[in-house]
Coordinates of C-alpha atoms in Angstrom, one line a residue:
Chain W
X341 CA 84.6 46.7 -21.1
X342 CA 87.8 48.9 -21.6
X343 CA 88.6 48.3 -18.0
X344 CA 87.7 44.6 -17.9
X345 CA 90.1 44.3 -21.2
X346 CA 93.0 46.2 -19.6
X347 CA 92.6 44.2 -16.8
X348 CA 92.9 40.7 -18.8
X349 CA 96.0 42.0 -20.3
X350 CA 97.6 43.4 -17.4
X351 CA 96.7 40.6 -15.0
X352 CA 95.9 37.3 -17.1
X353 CA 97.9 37.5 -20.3
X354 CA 101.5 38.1 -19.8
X355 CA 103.1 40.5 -22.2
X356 CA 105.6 37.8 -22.6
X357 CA 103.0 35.6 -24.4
X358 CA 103.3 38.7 -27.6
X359 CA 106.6 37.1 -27.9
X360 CA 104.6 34.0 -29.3
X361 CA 103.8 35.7 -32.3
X362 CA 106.8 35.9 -33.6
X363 CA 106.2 32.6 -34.8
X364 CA 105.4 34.6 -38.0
X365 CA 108.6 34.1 -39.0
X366 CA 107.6 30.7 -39.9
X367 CA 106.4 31.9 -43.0
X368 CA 110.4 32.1 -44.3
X369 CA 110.7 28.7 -44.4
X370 CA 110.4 28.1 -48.3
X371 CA 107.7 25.5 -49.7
X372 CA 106.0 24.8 -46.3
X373 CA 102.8 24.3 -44.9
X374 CA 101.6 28.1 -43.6
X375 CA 99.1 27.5 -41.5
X376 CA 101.0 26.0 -38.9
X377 CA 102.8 29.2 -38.1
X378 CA 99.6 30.9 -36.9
X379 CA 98.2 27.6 -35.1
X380 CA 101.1 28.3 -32.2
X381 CA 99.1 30.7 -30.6
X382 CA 96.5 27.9 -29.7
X383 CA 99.1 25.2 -29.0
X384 CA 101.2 27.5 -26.5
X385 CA 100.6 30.7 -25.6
X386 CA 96.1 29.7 -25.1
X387 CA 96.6 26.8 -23.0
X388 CA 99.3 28.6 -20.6
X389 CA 97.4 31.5 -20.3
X390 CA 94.3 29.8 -19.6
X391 CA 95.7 27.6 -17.0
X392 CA 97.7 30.1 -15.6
X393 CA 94.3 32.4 -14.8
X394 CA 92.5 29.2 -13.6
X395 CA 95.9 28.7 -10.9
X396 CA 95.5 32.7 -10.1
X397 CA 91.5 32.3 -9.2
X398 CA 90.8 35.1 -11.9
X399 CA 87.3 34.0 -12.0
X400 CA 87.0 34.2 -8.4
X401 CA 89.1 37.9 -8.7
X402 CA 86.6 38.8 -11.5
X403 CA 83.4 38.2 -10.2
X404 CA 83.9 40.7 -7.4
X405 CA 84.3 43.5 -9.7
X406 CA 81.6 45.7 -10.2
X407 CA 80.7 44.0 -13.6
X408 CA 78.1 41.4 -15.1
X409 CA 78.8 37.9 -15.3
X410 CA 78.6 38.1 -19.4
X411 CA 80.7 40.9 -18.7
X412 CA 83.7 38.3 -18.0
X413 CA 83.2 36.0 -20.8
X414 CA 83.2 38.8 -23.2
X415 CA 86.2 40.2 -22.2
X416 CA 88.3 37.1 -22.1
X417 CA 86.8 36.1 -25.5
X418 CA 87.7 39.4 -27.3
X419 CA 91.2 39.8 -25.5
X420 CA 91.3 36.1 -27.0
X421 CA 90.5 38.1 -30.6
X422 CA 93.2 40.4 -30.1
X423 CA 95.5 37.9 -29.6
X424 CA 94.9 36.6 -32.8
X425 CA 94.2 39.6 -34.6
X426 CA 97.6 40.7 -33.4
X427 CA 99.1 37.3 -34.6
X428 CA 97.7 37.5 -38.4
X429 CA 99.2 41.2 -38.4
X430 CA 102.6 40.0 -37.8
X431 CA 102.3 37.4 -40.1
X432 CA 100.8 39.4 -42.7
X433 CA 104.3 41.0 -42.5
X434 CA 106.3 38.1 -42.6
X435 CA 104.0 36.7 -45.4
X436 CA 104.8 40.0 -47.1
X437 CA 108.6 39.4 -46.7
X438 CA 107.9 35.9 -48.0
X439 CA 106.9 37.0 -51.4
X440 CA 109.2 39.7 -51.8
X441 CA 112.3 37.3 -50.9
X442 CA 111.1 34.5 -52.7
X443 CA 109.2 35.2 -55.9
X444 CA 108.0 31.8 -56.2
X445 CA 104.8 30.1 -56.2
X446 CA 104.3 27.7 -53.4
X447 CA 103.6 24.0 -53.8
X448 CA 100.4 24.7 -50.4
X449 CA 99.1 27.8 -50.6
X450 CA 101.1 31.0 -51.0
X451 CA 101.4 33.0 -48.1
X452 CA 98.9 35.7 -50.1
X453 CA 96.2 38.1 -49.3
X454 CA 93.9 34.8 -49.3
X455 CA 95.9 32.8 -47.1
X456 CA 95.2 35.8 -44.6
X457 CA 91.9 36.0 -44.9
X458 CA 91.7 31.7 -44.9
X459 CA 93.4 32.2 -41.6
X460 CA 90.8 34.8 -39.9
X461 CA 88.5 32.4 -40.9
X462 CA 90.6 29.3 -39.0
X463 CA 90.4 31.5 -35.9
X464 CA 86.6 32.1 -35.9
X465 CA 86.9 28.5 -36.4
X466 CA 88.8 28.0 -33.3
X467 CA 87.1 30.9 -31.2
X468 CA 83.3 29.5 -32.1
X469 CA 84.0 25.7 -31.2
X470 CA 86.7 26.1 -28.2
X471 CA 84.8 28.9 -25.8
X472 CA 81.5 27.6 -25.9
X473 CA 83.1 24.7 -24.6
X474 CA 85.2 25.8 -22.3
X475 CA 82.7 28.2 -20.8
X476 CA 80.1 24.9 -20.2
X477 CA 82.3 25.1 -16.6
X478 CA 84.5 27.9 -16.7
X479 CA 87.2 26.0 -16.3
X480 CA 87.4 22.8 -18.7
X481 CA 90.8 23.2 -21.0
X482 CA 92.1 19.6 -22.5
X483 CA 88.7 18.3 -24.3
X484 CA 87.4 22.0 -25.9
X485 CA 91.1 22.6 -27.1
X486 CA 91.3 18.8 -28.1
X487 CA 88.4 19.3 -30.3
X488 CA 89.0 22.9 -31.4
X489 CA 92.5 21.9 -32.5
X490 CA 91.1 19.2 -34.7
X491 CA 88.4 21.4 -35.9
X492 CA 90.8 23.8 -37.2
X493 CA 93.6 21.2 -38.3
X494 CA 90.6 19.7 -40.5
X495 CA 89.7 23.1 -41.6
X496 CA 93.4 24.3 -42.7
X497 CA 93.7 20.3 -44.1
X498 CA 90.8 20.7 -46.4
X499 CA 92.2 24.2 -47.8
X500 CA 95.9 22.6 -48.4
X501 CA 94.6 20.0 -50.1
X502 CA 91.8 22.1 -52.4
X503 CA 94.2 24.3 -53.1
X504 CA 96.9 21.4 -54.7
X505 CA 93.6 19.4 -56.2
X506 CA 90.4 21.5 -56.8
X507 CA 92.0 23.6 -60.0
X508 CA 88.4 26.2 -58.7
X509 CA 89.9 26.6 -55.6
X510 CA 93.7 27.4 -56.7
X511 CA 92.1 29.9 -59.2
X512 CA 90.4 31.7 -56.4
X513 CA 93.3 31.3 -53.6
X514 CA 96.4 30.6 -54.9
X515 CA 98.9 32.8 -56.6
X516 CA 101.1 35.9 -55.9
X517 CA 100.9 37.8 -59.0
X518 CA 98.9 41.5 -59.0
X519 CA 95.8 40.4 -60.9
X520 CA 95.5 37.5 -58.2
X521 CA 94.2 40.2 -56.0
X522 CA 91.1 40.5 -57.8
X523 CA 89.8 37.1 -56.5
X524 CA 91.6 37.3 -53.4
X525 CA 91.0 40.4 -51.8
X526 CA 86.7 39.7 -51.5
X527 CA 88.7 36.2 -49.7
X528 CA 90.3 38.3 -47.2
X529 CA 87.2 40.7 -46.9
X530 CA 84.8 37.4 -46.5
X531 CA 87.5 36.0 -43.9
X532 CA 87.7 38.6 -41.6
X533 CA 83.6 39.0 -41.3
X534 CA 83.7 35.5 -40.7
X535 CA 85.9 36.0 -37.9
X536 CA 84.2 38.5 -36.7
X537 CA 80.7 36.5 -36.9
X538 CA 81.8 33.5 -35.8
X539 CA 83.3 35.0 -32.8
X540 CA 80.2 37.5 -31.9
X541 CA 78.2 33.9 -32.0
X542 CA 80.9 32.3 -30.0
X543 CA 80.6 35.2 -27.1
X544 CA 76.6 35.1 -27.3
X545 CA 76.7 31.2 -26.9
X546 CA 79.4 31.3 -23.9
X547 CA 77.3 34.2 -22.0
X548 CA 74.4 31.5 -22.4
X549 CA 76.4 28.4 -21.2
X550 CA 78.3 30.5 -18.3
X551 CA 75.5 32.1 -17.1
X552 CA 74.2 28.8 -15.5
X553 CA 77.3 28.0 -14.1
X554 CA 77.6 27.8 -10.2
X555 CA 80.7 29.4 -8.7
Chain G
X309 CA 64.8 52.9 3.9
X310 CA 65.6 49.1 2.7
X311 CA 68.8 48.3 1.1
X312 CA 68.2 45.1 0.6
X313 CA 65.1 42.9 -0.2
X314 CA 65.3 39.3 -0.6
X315 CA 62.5 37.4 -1.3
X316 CA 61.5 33.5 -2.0
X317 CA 65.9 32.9 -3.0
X318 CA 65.7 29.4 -3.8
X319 CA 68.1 26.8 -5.2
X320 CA 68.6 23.8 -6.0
X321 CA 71.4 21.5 -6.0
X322 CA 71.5 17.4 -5.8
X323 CA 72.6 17.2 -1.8
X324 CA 71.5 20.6 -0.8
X325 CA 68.8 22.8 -1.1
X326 CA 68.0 26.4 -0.3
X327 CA 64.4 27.1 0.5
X328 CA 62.6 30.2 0.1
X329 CA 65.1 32.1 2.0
X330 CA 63.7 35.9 2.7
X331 CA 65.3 38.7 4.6
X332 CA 65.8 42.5 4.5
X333 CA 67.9 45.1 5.5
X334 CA 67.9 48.7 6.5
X335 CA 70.0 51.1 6.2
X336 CA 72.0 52.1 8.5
X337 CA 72.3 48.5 10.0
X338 CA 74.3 45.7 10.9
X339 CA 72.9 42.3 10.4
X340 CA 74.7 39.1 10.7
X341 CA 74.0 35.6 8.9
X342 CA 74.4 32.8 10.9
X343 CA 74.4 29.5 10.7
X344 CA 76.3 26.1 11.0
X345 CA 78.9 25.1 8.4
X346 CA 77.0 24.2 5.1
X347 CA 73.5 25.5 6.1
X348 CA 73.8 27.4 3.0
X349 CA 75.5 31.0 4.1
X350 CA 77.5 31.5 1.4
X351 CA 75.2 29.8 -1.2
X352 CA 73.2 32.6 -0.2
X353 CA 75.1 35.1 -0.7
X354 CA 76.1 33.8 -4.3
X355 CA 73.0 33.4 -5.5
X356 CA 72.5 37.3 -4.2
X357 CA 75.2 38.7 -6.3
X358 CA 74.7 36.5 -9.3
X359 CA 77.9 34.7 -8.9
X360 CA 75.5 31.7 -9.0
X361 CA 72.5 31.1 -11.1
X362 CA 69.2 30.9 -8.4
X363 CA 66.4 28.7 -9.5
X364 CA 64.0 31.3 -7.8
X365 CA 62.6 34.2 -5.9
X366 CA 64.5 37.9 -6.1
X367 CA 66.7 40.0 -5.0
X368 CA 66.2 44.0 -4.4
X369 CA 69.2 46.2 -3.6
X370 CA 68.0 50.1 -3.3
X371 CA 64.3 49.4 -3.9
X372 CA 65.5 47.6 -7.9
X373 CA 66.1 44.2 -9.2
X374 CA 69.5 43.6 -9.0
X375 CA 70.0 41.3 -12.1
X376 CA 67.8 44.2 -13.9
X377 CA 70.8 46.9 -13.1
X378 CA 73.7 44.3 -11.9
X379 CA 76.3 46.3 -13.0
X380 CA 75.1 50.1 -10.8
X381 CA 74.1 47.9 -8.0
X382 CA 77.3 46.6 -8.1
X383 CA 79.4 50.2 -7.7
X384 CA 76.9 50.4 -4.4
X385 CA 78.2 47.7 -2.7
X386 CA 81.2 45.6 -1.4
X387 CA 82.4 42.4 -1.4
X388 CA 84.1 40.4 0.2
X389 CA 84.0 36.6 0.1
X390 CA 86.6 35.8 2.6
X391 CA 90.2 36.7 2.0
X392 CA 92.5 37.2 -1.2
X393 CA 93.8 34.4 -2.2
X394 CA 93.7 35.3 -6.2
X395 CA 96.8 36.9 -7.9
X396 CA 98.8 35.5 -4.8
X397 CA 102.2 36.6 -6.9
X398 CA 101.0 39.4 -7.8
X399 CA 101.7 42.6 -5.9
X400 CA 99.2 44.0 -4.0
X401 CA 99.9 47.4 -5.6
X402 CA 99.2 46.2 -8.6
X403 CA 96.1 44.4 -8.1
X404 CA 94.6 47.6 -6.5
X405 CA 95.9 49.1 -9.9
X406 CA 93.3 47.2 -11.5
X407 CA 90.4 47.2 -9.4
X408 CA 90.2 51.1 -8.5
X409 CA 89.8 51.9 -12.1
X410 CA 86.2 49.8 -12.2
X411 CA 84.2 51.8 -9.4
X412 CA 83.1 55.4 -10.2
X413 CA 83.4 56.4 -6.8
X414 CA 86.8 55.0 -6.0
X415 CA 88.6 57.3 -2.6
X416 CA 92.2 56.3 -2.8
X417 CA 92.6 58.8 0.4
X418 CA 90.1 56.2 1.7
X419 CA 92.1 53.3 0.4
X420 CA 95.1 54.7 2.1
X421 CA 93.5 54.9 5.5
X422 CA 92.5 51.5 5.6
X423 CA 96.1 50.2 4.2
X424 CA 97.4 52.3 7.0
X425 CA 95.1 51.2 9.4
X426 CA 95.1 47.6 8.8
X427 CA 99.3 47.8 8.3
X428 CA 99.2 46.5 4.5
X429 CA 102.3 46.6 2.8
X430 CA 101.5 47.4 -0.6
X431 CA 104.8 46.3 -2.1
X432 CA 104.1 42.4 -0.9
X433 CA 102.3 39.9 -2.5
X434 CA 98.9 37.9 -1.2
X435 CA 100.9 34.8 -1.0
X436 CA 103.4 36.6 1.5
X437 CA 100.6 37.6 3.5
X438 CA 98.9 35.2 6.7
X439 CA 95.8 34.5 6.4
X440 CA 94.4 37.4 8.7
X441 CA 96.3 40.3 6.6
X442 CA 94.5 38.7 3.3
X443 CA 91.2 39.4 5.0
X444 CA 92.4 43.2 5.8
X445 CA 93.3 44.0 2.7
X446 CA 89.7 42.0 1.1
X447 CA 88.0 44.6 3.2
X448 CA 90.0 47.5 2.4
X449 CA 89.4 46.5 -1.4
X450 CA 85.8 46.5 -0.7
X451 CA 85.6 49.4 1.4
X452 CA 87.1 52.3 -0.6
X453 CA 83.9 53.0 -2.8
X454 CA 82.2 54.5 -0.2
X455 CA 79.9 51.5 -0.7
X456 CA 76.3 51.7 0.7
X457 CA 75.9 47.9 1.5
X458 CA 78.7 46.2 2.7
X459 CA 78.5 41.9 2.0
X460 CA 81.2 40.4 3.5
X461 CA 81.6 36.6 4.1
X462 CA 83.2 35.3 7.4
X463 CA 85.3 38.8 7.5
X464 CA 86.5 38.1 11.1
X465 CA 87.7 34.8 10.9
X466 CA 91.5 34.3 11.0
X467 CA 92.1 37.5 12.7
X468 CA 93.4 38.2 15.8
X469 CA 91.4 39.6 19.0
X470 CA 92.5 42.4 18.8
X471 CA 92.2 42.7 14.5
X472 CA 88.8 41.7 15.2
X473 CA 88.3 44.4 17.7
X474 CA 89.1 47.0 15.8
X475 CA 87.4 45.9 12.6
X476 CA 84.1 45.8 14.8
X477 CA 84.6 48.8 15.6
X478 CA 85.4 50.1 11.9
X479 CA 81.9 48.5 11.8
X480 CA 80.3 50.8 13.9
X481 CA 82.0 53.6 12.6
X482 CA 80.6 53.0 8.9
X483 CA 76.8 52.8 10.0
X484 CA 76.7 55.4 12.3
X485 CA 75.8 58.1 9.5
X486 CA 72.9 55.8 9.3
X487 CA 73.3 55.4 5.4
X488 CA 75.8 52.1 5.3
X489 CA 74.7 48.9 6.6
X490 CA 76.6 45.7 6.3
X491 CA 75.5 42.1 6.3
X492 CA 77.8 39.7 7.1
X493 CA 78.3 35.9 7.9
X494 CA 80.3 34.4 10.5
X495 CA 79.9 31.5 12.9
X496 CA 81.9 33.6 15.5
X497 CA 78.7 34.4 17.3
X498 CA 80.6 36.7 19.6
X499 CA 81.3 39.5 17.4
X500 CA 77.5 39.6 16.8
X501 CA 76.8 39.7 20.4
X502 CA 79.1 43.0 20.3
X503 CA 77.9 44.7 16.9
X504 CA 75.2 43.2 15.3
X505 CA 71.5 44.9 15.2
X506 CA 69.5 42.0 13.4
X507 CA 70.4 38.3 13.0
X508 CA 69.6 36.1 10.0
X509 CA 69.7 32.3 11.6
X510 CA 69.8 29.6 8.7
X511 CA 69.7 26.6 8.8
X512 CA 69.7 23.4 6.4
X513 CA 68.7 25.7 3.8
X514 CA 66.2 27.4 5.6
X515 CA 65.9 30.9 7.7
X516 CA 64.7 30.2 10.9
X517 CA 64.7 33.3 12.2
X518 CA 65.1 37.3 10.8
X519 CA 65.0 39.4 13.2
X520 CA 66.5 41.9 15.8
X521 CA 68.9 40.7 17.9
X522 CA 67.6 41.0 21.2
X523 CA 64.1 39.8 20.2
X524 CA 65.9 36.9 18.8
X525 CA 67.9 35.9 21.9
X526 CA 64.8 36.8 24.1
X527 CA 63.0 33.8 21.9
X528 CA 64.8 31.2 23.7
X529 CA 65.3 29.7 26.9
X530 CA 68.1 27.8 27.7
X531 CA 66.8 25.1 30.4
X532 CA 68.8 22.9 33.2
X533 CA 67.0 20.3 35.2
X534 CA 67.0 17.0 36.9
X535 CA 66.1 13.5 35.1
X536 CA 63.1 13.6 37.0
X537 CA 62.2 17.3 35.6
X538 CA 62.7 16.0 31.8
X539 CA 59.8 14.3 31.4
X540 CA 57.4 17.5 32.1
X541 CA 59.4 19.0 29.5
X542 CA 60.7 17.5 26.5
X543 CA 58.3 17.2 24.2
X544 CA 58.4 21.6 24.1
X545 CA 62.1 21.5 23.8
X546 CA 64.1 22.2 20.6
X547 CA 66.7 19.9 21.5
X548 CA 68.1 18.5 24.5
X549 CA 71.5 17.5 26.5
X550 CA 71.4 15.2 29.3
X551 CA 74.4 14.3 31.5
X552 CA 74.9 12.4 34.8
X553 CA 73.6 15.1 36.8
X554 CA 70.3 15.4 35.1
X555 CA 69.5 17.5 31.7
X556 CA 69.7 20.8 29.9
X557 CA 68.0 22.3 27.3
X558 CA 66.9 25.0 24.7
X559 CA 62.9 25.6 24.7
X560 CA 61.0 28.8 22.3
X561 CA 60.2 31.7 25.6
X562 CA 56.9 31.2 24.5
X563 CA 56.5 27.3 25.0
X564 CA 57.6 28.1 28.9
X565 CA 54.5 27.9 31.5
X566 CA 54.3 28.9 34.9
X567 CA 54.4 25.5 36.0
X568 CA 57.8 24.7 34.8
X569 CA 59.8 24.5 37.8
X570 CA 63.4 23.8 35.7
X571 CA 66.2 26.6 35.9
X572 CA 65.5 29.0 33.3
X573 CA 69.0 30.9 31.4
X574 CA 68.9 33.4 28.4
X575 CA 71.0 32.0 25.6
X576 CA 73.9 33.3 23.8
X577 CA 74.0 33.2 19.9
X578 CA 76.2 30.2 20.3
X579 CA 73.6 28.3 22.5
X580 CA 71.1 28.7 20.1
X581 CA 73.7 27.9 17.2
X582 CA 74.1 24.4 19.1
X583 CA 70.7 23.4 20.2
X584 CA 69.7 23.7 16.6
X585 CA 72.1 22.0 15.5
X586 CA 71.5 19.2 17.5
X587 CA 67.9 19.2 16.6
X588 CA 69.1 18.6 13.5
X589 CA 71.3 15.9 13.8
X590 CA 68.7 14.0 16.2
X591 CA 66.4 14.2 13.3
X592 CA 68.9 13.2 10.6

């Protein structure tokens, strides 16, 4: 797998596509919505790269390596993960910076420990509706990104909107001060092991679909 | 001791079937696959490697199920699915970057000798390569495990005469030791005639024939006759040109009688290739 992963970031995903993340600094705009920040990910840089490895035949490159055909799909779904992994770090630093700068409660959700863990959970989102659609053929982009996009516009829609209107829900997420943390650390916790879930089921579900593709 | 074991490979698509297609090879062979276009060569070979899903029958490389260890069997063979036409931007030294680090047994000394040999310049890209040079460097990809089975789909075609000479002779080279063999399609029946020990002839689907080569070519008669002659004849022949000057032929040896008083010719692979194929279309 470490092989199969080095390969999908030294041949498929160009290093120039890190430079996406740097969207994170989004989350200096003051009183905005935050959860469109880490959504650039899946409008630019997971399209391109997925097109660009369909143009390069990496399917046709892969499946001649010494490897199992699950073997592919897990790779490309966990260098997928790292992506985004790698996106929520930078913008837990430019959330971070947020605060610090800003001191002010936001009229959305603050760009707190709960927004990250809110946005782990948009990703498993993402990664457990959009693969196991795309991997029906291998090679199907606009309709699984179509629907995963709304999925996860629906998803960070519903938490904006909680979050101004459910009092429960601004109790639990909302908030930058200290004792917030109490309530919004277990978020965070909860978040990323249903990122990590959702994305485990995504892989199993894509090996299934994949496996009965002919290439 | 057999390499490879395949046994009742079926599968089914909506305009094209493989049927219970079953072969084996041993080591220290070369076998080739032949067969018209779309007779289901590289469907075949797909299905063997996993590459597409079979609906039924199995596979044995070194006396295991291959989709029960895919990932060991793998490291024991080479591929080679016609030439590289993925990564074409990509430099060639990179691309090898990536793939030697996936097979245990990788000999860059090896690699070397075959870039050398086949005149690869590692600093280009696919896409600056013709279309022969992309097969070389497929094969030297696929070479440089010191693989034990060697599956390599139309390697010769595109190359030169005297590219193809030389890799035939790489060929022979490789199995000598008696511990490589190599199965590989081609409809340039030629290059069989010079290297190949068995032949695998399929056909819609179907194997016709597994076998050694010269038993195979010893199976068929090529016959020429007049009009008059045909009559005797045709119901025993596979299929059948006829011209101005009378007819010609292709019959099993063993449907031949004494009595036949036609003009009797071996075949080549290509003779065989063609009668078939118009048996096939006359029946279509």
């Amino acid at each position: 797998m470490r092989n199969l992963l080095r390969k999908e970031f030294s041949l498929v995903i160009n290093p120039y596509y890190f430079l996406f993340m740097l969207f994170g600094v989004l989350l200096l705009i003051p009183h905005w919505v935050f959860f469109i920040a880490p959504m650039y990910l899946i409008f630019i840089a997971l399209p391109n790269i997925i097109q660009s490895a369909k143009a390069q035949k990496d399917t046709e490159f892969t499946m001649l390596l010494p490897i199992r055909k699950s073997d592919a799909v897990s790779a490309r779904v966990l260098a997928f993960a790292i992506l985004e992994v790698a996106q929520i770090a930078v913008i837990a630093v430019f959330a971070a910076l947020n605060i610090a700068l800003y001191h002010s409660p936001n009229f959305f959700i603050d760009t707190n420990v709960a927004y990250i863990g809110c946005v782990f959970v948009m990703y498993g989102v993402f990664n457990i509706v959009f693969f196991p659609m795309h991997y029906k053929t291998g090679y199907k982009l606009a309709i699984p990104l179509i629907v995963a996009i709304t999925a996860i516009m629906l998803f960070a829609g519903a938490i904006e909107v909680m979050v101004v209107t459910v009092p429960a829900v601004t109790r639990v997420l909302d908030g930058i001060s200290k004792t917030a943390l109490v309530s919004q650390i277990p978020v965070l916790l909860c978040g990323i092991a249903v990122f990590a879930l959702l994305t485990w089921i995504s892989i199993r579900i894509s090996i299934k679909r994949f496996s009965k593709v002919n290439l | 001791m057999e390499l490879l074991k395949i046994d009742h490979l079926s599968k089914r698509y909506r305009s094209f079937e493989l049927k219970d297609v079953s072969f084996s090879l041993e080591a220290g062979y070369i076998m080739g696959f032949i067969g018209p276009n779309g007779a289901g060569k590289t469907t075949t070979l797909k299905c063997m490697l996993g590459l597409t899903a079979k609906d039924g029958g199995s596979v044995e490389l070194f006396g295991t199920d291959f989709f029960a260890s895919e990932r060991d069997a793998k490291q024991k063979i080479g591929v080679s699915l016609g030439g590289v036409d993925f990564y074409s931007k990509t430099k060639i030294k990179t691309i090898t970057s990536v793939v030697r680090r996936f097979y245990e047994n990788w000999d860059e000394e090896l690699y070397q000798s075959y870039i050398k040999r086949f005149d690869i310049d590692e600093s280009k890209r696919p896409a600056e390569l013709s279309d022969g040079m992309r097969i070389k460097y497929s094969l030297a990809l696929s070479m440089s495990h010191h693989a034990t089975l060697l599956i390599l789909d139309e390697p010769t075609s595109g190359l030169d005469p005297v590219a193809r000479d030389d890799l035939l002779t790489l060929f022979q080279e490789l199995i000598e030791p008696g511990e490589v063999s190599i199965l590989f399609s081609t409809h340039i029946t030629s290059d069989l005639e010079k290297c190949a020990d068995f032949i695998t002839y399929i056909e819609n689907g179907k194997i016709v024939a597994s076998r050694d080569k010269d038993g195979f070519l010893e199976s068929y008669r090529i016959v020429k006759g007049t009009a008059a002659q045909l009559p005797g004849i045709q119901s025993r022949l596979i299929s059948t040109k006829e011209n101005a000057f009378g007819f010609s032929g292709m019959i099993k040896t063993t449907d031949l009688t004494e009595h036949d008083t036609v003009t009797v010719e071996k075949p080549t692979l290509d003779d065989i290739m063609i009668y078939h194929a118009r048996k096939e279309s006359r029946h279509a």
